[in-house]
Short mmCIF file of C-alpha atoms in Angstrom, two decimals:
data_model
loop_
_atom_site.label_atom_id
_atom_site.label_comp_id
_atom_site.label_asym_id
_atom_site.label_seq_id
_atom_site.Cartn_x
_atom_site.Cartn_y
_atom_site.Cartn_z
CA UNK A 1 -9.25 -16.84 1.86
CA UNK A 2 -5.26 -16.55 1.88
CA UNK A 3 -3.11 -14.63 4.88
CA UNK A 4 -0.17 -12.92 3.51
CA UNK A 5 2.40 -10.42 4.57
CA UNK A 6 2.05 -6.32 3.28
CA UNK A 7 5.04 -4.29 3.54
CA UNK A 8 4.08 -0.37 4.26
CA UNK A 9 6.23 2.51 4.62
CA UNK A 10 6.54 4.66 7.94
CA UNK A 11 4.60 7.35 6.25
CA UNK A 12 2.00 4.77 5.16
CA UNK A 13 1.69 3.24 8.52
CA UNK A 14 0.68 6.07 10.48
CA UNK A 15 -1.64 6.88 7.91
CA UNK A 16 -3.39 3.28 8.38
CA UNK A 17 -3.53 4.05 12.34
CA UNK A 18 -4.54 7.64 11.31
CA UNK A 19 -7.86 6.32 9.51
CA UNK A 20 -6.73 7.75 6.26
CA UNK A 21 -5.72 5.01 4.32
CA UNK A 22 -8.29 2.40 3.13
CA UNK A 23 -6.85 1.34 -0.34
CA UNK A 24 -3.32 0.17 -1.34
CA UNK A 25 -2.24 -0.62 -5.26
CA UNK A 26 0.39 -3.04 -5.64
CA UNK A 27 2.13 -3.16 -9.08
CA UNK A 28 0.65 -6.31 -11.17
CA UNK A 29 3.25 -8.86 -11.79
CA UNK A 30 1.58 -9.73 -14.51
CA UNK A 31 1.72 -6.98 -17.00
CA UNK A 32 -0.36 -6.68 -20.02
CA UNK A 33 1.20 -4.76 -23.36
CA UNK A 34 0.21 -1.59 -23.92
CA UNK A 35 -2.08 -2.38 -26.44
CA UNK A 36 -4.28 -5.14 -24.30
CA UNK A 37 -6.31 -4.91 -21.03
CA UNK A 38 -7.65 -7.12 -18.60
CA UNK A 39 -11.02 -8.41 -18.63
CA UNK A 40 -12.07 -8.96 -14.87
CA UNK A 41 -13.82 -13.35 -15.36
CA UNK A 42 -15.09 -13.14 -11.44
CA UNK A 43 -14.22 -16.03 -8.88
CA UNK A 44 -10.56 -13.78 -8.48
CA UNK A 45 -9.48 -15.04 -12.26
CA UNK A 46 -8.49 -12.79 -15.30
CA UNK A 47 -7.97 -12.35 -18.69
CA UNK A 48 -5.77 -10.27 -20.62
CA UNK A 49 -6.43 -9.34 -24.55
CA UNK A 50 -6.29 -6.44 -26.72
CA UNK A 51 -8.78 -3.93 -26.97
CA UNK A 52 -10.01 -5.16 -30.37
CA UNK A 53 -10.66 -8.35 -28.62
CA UNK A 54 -9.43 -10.92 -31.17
CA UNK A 55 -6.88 -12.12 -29.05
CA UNK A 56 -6.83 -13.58 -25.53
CA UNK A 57 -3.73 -13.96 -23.62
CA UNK A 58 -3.69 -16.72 -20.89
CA UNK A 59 -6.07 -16.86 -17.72
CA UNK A 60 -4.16 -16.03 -13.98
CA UNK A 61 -5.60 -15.44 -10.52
CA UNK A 62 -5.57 -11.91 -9.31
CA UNK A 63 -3.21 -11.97 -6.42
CA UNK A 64 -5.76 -10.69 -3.86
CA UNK A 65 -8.99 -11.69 -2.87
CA UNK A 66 -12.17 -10.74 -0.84
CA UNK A 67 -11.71 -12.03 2.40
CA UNK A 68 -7.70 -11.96 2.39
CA UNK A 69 -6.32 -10.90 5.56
CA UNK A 70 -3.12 -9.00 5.10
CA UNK A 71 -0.73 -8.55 8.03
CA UNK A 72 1.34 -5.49 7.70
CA UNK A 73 5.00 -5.28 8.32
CA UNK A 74 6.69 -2.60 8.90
CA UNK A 75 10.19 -0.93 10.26
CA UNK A 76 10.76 -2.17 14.21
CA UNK A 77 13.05 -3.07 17.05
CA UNK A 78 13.19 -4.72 20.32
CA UNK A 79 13.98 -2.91 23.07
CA UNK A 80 16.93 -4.80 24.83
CA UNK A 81 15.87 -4.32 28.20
CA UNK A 82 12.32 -6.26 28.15
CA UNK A 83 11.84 -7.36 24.56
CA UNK A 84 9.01 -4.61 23.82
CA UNK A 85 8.64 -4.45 19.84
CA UNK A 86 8.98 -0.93 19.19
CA UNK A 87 7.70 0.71 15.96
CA UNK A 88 9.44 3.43 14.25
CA UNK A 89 6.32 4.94 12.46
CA UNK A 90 5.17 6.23 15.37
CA UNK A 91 8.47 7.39 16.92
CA UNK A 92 8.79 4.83 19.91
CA UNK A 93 12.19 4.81 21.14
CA UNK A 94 14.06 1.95 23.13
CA UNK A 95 15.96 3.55 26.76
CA UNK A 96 19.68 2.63 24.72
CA UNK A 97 22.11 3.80 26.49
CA UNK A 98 24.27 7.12 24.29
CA UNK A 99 26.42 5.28 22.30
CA UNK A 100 24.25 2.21 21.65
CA UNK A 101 22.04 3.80 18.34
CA UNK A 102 18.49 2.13 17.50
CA UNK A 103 19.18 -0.95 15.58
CA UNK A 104 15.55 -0.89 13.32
CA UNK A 105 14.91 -4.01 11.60
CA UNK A 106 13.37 -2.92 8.03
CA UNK A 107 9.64 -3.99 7.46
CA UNK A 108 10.71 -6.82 4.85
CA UNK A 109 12.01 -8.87 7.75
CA UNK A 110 9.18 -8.50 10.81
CA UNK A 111 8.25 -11.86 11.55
CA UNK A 112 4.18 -12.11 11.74
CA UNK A 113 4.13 -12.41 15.81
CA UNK A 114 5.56 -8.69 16.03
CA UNK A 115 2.97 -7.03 13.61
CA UNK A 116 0.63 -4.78 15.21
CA UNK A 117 -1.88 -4.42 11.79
CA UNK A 118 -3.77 -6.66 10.24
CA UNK A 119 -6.02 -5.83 6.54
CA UNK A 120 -8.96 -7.38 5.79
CA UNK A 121 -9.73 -7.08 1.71
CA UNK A 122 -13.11 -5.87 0.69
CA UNK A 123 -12.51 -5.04 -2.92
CA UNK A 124 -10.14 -5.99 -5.59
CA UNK A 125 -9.92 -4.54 -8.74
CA UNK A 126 -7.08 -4.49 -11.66
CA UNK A 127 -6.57 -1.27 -13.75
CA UNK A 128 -4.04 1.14 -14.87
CA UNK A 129 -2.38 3.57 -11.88
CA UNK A 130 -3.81 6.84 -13.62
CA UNK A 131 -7.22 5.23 -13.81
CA UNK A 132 -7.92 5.87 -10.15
CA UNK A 133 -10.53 8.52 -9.66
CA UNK A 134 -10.63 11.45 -6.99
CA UNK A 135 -12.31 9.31 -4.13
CA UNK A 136 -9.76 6.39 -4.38
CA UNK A 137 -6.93 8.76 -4.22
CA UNK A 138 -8.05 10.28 -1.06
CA UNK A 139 -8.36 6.90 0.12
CA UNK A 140 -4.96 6.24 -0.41
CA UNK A 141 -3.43 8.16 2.35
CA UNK A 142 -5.26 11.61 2.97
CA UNK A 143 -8.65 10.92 4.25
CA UNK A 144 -10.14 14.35 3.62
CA UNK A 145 -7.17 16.13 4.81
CA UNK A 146 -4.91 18.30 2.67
CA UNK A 147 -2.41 16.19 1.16
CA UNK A 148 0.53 19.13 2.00
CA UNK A 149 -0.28 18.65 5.99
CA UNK A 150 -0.58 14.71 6.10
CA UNK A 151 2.48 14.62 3.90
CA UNK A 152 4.57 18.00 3.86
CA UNK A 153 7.55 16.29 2.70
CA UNK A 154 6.15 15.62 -1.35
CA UNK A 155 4.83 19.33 -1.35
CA UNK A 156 7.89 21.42 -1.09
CA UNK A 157 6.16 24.05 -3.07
CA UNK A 158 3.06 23.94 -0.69
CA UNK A 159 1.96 27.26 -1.73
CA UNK A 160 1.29 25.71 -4.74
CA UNK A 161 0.13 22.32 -3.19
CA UNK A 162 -3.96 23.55 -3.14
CA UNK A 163 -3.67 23.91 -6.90
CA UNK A 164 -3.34 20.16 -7.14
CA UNK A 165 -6.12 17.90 -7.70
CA UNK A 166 -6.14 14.67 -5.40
CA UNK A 167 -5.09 12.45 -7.74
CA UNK A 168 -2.44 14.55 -8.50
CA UNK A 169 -0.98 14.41 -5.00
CA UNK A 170 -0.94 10.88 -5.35
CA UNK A 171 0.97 10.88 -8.38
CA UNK A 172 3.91 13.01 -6.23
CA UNK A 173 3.25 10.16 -3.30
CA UNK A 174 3.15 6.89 -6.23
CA UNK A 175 6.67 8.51 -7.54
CA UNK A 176 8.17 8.69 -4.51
CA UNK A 177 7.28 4.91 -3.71
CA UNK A 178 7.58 3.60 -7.33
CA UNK A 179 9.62 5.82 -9.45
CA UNK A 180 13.33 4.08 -9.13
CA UNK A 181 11.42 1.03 -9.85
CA UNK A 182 10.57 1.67 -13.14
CA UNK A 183 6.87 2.22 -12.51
CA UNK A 184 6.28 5.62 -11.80
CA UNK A 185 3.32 7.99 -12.78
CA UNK A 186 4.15 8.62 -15.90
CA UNK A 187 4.78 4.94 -16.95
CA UNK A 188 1.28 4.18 -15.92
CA UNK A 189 1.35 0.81 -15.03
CA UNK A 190 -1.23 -1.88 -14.25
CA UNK A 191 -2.01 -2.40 -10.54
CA UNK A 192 -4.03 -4.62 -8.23
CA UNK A 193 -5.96 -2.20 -6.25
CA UNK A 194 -6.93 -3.70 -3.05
CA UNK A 195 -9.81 -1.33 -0.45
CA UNK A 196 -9.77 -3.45 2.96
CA UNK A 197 -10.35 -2.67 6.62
CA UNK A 198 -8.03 -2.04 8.86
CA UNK A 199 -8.17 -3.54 12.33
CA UNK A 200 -5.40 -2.47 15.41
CA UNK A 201 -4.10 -5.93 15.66
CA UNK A 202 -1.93 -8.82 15.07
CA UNK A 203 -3.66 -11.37 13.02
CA UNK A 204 -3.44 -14.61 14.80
CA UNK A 205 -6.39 -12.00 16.72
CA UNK A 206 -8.32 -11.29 14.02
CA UNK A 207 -11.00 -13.34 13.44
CA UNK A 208 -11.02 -15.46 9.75
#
């Protein structure tokens, strides 16, 4: 069992506190060509070959495992007058005075003792991004609701939006996280898909 830092979006975030988000995937540093896979060897190890199977590329670890607890960081600030870590996912707002703006420190930098979420891995799995199925989509950040009210910002056309299958909405949400990277949608890229609980608290609180 490892502890490691997760960075999240705002959008993200609430949706962890919101229930709707049991699944992350991360993109897999290592990538296999587009003419091998990954053949899953148990105990958190892997393979990658091609598909006729005459030739094996090295062995890695996965870089999650079952039982991994993931603390979350996320966007922040202290509020000058008492120290209060405010988060900006869920619009909390330090008294500043008018011409003193909110100074948010981005998620990248939250030290552990400020983070108010803490992911506990249940399932880890390594596939391609458009492999994901209906049910792990939903999973990803609209927990049964309708992806145009959870996130209206993706769906400008929202007339449109119930046309869209699930995993189709999380293409739009997968672009707009991944797609200036280099791995958007359309490149289909290998992931580490990770399902976990979520629990409403630091992690030195959680218990291993």
């Amino acid at each position: 069992m490892t502890d490691r830092a997760i960075s999240f979006s705002d959008e993200m975030v609430r949706a962890l506190l919101d229930g709707r988000k049991t699944q992350t995937r991360r993109v897999l540093k290592h990538r296999p060509g587009k003419d091998e896979r990954v053949i899953d060897l148990g105990a958190g190890y892997a393979h990658q070959c091609n598909f006729s199977g005459d030739y094996w590329g090295g062995e890695w670890l996965w870089p999650y495992a079952v039982g991994d607890r993931l603390w979350v960081k996320e966007a922040h600030a202290l509020d000058p007058a008492d120290g209060v870590v405010l988060y900006r996912a869920t619009g909390e707002e330090p008294y500043f005075a008018e011409d003193a703006p909110v100074k948010w420190i981005i998620g990248r930098h939250m030290r552990k003792a400020r983070s108010r979420l803490t992911l506990v891995v249940t399932e880890v799995r390594v596939q391609r991004v458009q492999d994901i199925s209906e049910e792990d989509a939903d999973a990803e950040a609209f927990g049964g609701d309708f992806p145009h009210d959870v996130l209206p910002e993706l769906f400008p056309d929202a007339d449109r939006a119930g046309e869209l299958s699930i995993r189709q909405c999380f293409g739009r949400l997968w672009d707009s996280l991944n797609a200036k990277r280099g791995f958007g949608w359309d490149a289909n890229p290998w992931v580490v898909a990770i399902s976990f609980d979520v629990h409403r608290a630091n992690i030195d609180r959680v218990a291993a």
